[in-house]
Tab-separated table of C-alpha atoms in Angstrom:
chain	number	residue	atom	x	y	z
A	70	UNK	CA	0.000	0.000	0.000
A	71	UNK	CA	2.953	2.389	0.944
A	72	UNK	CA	4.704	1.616	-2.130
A	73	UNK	CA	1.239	2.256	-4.294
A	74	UNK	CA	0.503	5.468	-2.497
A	75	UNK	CA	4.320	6.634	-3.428
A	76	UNK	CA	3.284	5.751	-7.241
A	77	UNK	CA	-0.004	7.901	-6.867
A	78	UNK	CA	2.244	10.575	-5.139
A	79	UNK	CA	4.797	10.470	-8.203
A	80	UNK	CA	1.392	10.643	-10.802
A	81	UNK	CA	0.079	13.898	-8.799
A	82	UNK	CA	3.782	15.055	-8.969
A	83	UNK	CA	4.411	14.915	-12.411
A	84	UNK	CA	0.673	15.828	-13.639
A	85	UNK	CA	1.360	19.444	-11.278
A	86	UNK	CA	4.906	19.568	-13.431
A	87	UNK	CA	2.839	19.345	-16.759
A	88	UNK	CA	0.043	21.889	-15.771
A	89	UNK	CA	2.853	24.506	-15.202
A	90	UNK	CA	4.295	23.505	-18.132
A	91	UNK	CA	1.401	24.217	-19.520
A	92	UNK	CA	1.099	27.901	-17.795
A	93	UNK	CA	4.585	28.775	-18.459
A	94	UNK	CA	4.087	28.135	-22.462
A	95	UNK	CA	0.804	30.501	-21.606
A	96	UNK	CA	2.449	33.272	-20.343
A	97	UNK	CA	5.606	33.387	-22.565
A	98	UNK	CA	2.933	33.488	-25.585
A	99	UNK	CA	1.113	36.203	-23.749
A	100	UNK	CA	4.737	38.134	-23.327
A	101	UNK	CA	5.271	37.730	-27.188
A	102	UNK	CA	2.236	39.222	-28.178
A	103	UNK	CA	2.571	42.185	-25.474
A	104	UNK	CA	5.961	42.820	-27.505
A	105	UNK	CA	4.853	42.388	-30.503
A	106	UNK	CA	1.925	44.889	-29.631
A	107	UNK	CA	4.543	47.141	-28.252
A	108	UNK	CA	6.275	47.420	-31.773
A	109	UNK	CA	3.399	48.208	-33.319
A	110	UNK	CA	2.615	51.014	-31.395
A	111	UNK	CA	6.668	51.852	-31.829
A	112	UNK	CA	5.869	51.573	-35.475
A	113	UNK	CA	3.084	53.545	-35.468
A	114	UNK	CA	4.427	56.540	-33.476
A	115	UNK	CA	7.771	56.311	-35.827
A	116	UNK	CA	5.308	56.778	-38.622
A	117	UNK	CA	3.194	59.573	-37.166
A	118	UNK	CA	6.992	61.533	-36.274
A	119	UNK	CA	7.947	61.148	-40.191
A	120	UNK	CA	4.742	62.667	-41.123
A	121	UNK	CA	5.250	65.266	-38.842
A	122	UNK	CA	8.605	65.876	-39.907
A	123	UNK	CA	7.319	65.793	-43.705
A	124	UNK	CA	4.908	68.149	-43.350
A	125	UNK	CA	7.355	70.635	-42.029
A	126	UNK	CA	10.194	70.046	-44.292
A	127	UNK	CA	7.244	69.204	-47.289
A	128	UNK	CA	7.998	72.403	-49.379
A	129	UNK	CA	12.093	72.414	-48.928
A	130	UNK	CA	13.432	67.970	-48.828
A	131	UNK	CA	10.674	66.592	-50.308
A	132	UNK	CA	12.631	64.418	-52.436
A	133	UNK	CA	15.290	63.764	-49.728
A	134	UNK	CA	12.440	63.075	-47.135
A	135	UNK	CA	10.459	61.306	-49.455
A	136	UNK	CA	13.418	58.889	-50.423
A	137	UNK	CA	14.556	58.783	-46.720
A	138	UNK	CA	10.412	57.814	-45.705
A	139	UNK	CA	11.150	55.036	-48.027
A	140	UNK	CA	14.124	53.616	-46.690
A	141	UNK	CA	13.082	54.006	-43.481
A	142	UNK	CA	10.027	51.863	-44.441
A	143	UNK	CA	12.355	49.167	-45.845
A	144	UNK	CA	14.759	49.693	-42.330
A	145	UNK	CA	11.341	48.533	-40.549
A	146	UNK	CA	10.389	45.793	-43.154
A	147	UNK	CA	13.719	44.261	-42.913
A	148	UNK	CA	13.576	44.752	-39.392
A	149	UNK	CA	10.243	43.196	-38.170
A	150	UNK	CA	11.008	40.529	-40.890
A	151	UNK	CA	14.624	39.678	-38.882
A	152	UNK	CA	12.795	40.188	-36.005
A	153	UNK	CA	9.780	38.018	-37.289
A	154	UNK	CA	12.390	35.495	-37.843
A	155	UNK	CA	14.384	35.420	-34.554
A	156	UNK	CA	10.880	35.092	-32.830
A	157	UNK	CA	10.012	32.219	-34.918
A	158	UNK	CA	13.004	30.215	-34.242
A	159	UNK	CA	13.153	31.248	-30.571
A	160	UNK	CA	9.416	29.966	-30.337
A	161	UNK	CA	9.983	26.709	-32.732
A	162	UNK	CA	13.116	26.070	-29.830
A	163	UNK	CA	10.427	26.242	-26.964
A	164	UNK	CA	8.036	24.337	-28.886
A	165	UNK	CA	10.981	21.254	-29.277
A	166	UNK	CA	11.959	21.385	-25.706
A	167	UNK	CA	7.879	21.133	-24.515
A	168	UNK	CA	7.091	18.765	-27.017
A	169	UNK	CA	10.534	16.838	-25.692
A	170	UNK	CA	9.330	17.373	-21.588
A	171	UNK	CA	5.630	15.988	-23.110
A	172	UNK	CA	7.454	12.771	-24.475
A	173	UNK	CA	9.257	12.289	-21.505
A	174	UNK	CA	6.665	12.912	-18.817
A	175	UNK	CA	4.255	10.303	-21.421
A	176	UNK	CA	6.857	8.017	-21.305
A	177	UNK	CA	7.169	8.178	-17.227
A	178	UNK	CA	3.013	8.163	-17.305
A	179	UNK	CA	3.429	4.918	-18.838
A	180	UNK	CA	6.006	3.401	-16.894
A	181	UNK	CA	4.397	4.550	-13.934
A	182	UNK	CA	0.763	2.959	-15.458
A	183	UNK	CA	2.730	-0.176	-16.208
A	184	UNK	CA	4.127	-0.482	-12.159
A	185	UNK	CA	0.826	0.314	-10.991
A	186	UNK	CA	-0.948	-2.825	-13.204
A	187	UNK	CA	2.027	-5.001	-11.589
A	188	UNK	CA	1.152	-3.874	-8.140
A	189	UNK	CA	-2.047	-4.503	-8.483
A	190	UNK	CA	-1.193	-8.197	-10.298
A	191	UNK	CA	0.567	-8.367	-7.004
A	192	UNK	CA	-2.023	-7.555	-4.749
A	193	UNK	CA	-4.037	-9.778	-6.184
A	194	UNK	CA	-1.699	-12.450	-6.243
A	195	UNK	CA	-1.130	-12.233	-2.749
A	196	UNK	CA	-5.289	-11.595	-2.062
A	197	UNK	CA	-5.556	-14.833	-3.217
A	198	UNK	CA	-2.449	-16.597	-1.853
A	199	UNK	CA	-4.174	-15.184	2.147
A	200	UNK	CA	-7.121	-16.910	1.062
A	201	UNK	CA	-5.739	-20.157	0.366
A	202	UNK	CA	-3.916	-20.029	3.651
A	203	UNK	CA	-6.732	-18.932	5.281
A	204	UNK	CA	-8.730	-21.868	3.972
A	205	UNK	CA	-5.457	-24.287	4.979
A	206	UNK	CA	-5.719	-22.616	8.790
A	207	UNK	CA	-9.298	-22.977	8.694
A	208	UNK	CA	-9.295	-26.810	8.088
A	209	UNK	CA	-6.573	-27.477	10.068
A	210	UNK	CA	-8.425	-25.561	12.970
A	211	UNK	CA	-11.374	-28.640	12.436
A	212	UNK	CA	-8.563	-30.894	12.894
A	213	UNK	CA	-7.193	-29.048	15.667
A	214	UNK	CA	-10.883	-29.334	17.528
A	215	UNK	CA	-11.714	-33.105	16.528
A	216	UNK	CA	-8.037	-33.583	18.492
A	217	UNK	CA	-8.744	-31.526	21.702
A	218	UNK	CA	-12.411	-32.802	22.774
A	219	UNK	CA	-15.064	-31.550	24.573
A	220	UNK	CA	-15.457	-32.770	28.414
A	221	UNK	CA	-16.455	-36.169	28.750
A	222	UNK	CA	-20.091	-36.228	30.356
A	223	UNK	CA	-18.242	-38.808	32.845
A	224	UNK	CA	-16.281	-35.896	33.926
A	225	UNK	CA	-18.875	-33.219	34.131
A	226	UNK	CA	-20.872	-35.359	36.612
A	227	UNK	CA	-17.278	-36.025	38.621
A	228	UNK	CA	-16.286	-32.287	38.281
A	229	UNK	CA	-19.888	-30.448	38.373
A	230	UNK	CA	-18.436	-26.707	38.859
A	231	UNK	CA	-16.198	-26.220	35.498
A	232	UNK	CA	-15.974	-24.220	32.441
A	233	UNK	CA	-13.863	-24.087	30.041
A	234	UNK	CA	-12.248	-20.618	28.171
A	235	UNK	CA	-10.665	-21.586	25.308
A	236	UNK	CA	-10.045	-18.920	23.034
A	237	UNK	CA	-7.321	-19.071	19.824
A	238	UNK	CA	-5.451	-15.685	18.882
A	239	UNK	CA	-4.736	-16.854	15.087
A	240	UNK	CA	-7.459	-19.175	13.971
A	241	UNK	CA	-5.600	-22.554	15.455
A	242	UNK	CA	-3.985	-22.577	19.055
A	243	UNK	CA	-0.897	-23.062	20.359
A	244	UNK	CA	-2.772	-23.869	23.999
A	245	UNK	CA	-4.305	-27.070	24.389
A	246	UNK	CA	-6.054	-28.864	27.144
A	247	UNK	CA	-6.290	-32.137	27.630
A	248	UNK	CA	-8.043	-34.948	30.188
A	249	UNK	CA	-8.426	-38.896	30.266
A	250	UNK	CA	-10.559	-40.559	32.788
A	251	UNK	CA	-9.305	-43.674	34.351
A	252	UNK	CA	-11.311	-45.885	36.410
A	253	UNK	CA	-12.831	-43.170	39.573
A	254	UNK	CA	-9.462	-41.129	38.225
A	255	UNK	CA	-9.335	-38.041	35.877
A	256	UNK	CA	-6.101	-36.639	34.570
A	257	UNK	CA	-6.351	-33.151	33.280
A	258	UNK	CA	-3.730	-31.050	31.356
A	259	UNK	CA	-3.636	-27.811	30.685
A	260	UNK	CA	-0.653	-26.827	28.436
A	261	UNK	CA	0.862	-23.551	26.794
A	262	UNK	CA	3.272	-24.345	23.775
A	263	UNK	CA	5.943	-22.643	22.283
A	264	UNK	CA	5.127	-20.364	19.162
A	265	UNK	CA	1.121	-19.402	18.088
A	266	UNK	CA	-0.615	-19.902	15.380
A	267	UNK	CA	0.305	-22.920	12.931
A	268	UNK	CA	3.939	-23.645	14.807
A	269	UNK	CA	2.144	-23.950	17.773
A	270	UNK	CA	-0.736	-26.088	17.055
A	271	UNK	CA	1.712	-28.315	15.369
A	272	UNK	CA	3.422	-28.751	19.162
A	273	UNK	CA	-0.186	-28.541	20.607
A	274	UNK	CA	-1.059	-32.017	18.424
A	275	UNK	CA	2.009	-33.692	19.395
A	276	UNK	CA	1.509	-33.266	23.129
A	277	UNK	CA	-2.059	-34.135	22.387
A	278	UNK	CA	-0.315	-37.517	20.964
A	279	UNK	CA	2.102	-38.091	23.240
A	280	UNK	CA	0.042	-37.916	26.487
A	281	UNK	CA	-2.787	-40.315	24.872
A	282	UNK	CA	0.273	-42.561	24.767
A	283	UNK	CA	1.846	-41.558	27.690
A	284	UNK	CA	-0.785	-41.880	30.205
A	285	UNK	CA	-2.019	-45.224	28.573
A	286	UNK	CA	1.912	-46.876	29.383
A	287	UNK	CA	2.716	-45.044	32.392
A	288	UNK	CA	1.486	-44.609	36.043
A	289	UNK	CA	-1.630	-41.936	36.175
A	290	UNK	CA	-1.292	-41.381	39.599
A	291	UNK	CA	1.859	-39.259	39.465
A	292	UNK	CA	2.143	-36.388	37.867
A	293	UNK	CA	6.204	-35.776	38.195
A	294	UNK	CA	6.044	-39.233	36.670
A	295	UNK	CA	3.873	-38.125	33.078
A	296	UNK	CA	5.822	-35.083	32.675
A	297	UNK	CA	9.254	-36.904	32.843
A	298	UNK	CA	7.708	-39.422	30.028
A	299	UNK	CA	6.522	-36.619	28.150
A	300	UNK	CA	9.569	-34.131	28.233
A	301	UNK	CA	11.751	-37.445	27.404
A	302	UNK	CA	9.477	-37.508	24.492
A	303	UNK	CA	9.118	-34.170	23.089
A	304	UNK	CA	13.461	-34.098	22.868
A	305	UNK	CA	13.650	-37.310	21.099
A	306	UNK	CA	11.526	-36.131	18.297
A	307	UNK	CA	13.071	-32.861	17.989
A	308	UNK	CA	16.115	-33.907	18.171
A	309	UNK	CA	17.029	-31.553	21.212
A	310	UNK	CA	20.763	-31.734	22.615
A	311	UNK	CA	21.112	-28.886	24.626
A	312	UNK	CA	24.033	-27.495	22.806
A	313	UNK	CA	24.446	-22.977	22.817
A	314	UNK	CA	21.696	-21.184	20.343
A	315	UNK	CA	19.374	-24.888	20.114
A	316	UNK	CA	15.942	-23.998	19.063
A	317	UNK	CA	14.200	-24.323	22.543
A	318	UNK	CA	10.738	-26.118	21.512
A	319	UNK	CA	8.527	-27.402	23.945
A	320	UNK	CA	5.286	-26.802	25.922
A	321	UNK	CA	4.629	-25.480	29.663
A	322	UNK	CA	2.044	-28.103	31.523
């Protein structure tokens, strides 16, 4: 999400470059034509002095202000035509560098367009990826409860004040209880195991396991006697030394 936001930012970003872009181009064309206007008016007022100036002179140069009239008009044709041209080339310059700042802010449009369809690709891909290990958790959970079973009825009518709060953080548990009743005896475990979530409902089944097996081989009566059994048990299979930095799996009971 942070990553797509930064890609919306950079969109934003670059559309607010091309909009003054956009202005600037505005202006500078409004500029020209407030100079061009200004020449005008120069021409004009240029004009309206040489007419002044001819009509006082008229009767003495007007051959020599009549030829110079006409040079001067050819001074200001070949000058607004240079100038004409200058403009022209200045403006075709501009009009290469936008059109070059358009290709290159189309080309980042795309490239940003084309990161945006993979994040979402993404996002879907991994939408769909939570779902199927949602669905996974969810039928392991069903294993998970066919494993840890309700109180016998036997037990209820031995132990008639009880509840029980059993309450998973991530879908399956890594608590478990557990109970066996054995002739006018009733072993109960309650257990907390190492990790949440899927880690810990694997330990959660193999405790589950091992005292069904435990308790079945071994004296009921004595608790120090189950737990020795069972912590013998849970090293074996994990293949626990003891050695410095061992993963330290296991269960409180």
């Amino acid at each position: 999400k942070r990553d797509a936001l930064e890609q919306e930012q950079q969109i934003k970003s670059l559309e607010h470059d091309k909009e003054v872009s956009d202005l600037i181009l505005k202006q500078k064309e409004a500029e020209e034509k407030e100079k061009q206007r200004e020449i005008e008016m120069l021409e004009i007022q240029n004009e309206k002095k040489q007419l002044t100036i001819q009509k006082q002179e008229e009767t003495k140069k007007r051959f020599v202000w009549t030829f110079g009239f006409v040079l001067i008009i050819l001074l200001l044709i070949v000058y607004s035509l240079i100038s004409a041209r200058r403009k022209n080339v200045k403006l075709k310059t501009q009009k290469k560098q936008i059109e070059q700042k358009n290709d290159e802010l189309n080309q980042q449009n795309e490239e940003i367009s084309a990161q945006k369809e993979n994040l979402e690709k993404a996002n879907t891909k991994i939408s769909l990826q939570n779902i199927e290990i949602t669905d996974s958790i969810k039928y392991a959970q069903r294993i998970q409860d066919a494993v840890i079973p309700a109180f016998d009825p036997k037990v209820s009518d031995m132990i008639s004040d009880h509840f029980i709060l059993y309450k998973p953080k991530d879908i399956v548990s890594g608590d478990f209880y557990w109970m066996k009743r054995i002739g006018e005896n009733i072993v109960i475990a309650v257990a907390d195991c190492t990790g949440h979530g899927v880690p810990g409902a694997f330990m959660s089944m193999l405790g589950v396991s091992y005292l069904n097996e435990v308790v079945s081989k071994t004296r009921f009566d004595n608790a120090g006697l189950i737990l020795d059994r069972l912590r013998r048990k849970v090293i074996k299979t994990l293949g626990q030394t003891g050695k410095e930095f061992e993963q330290k799996d296991g269960m409180d009971m």
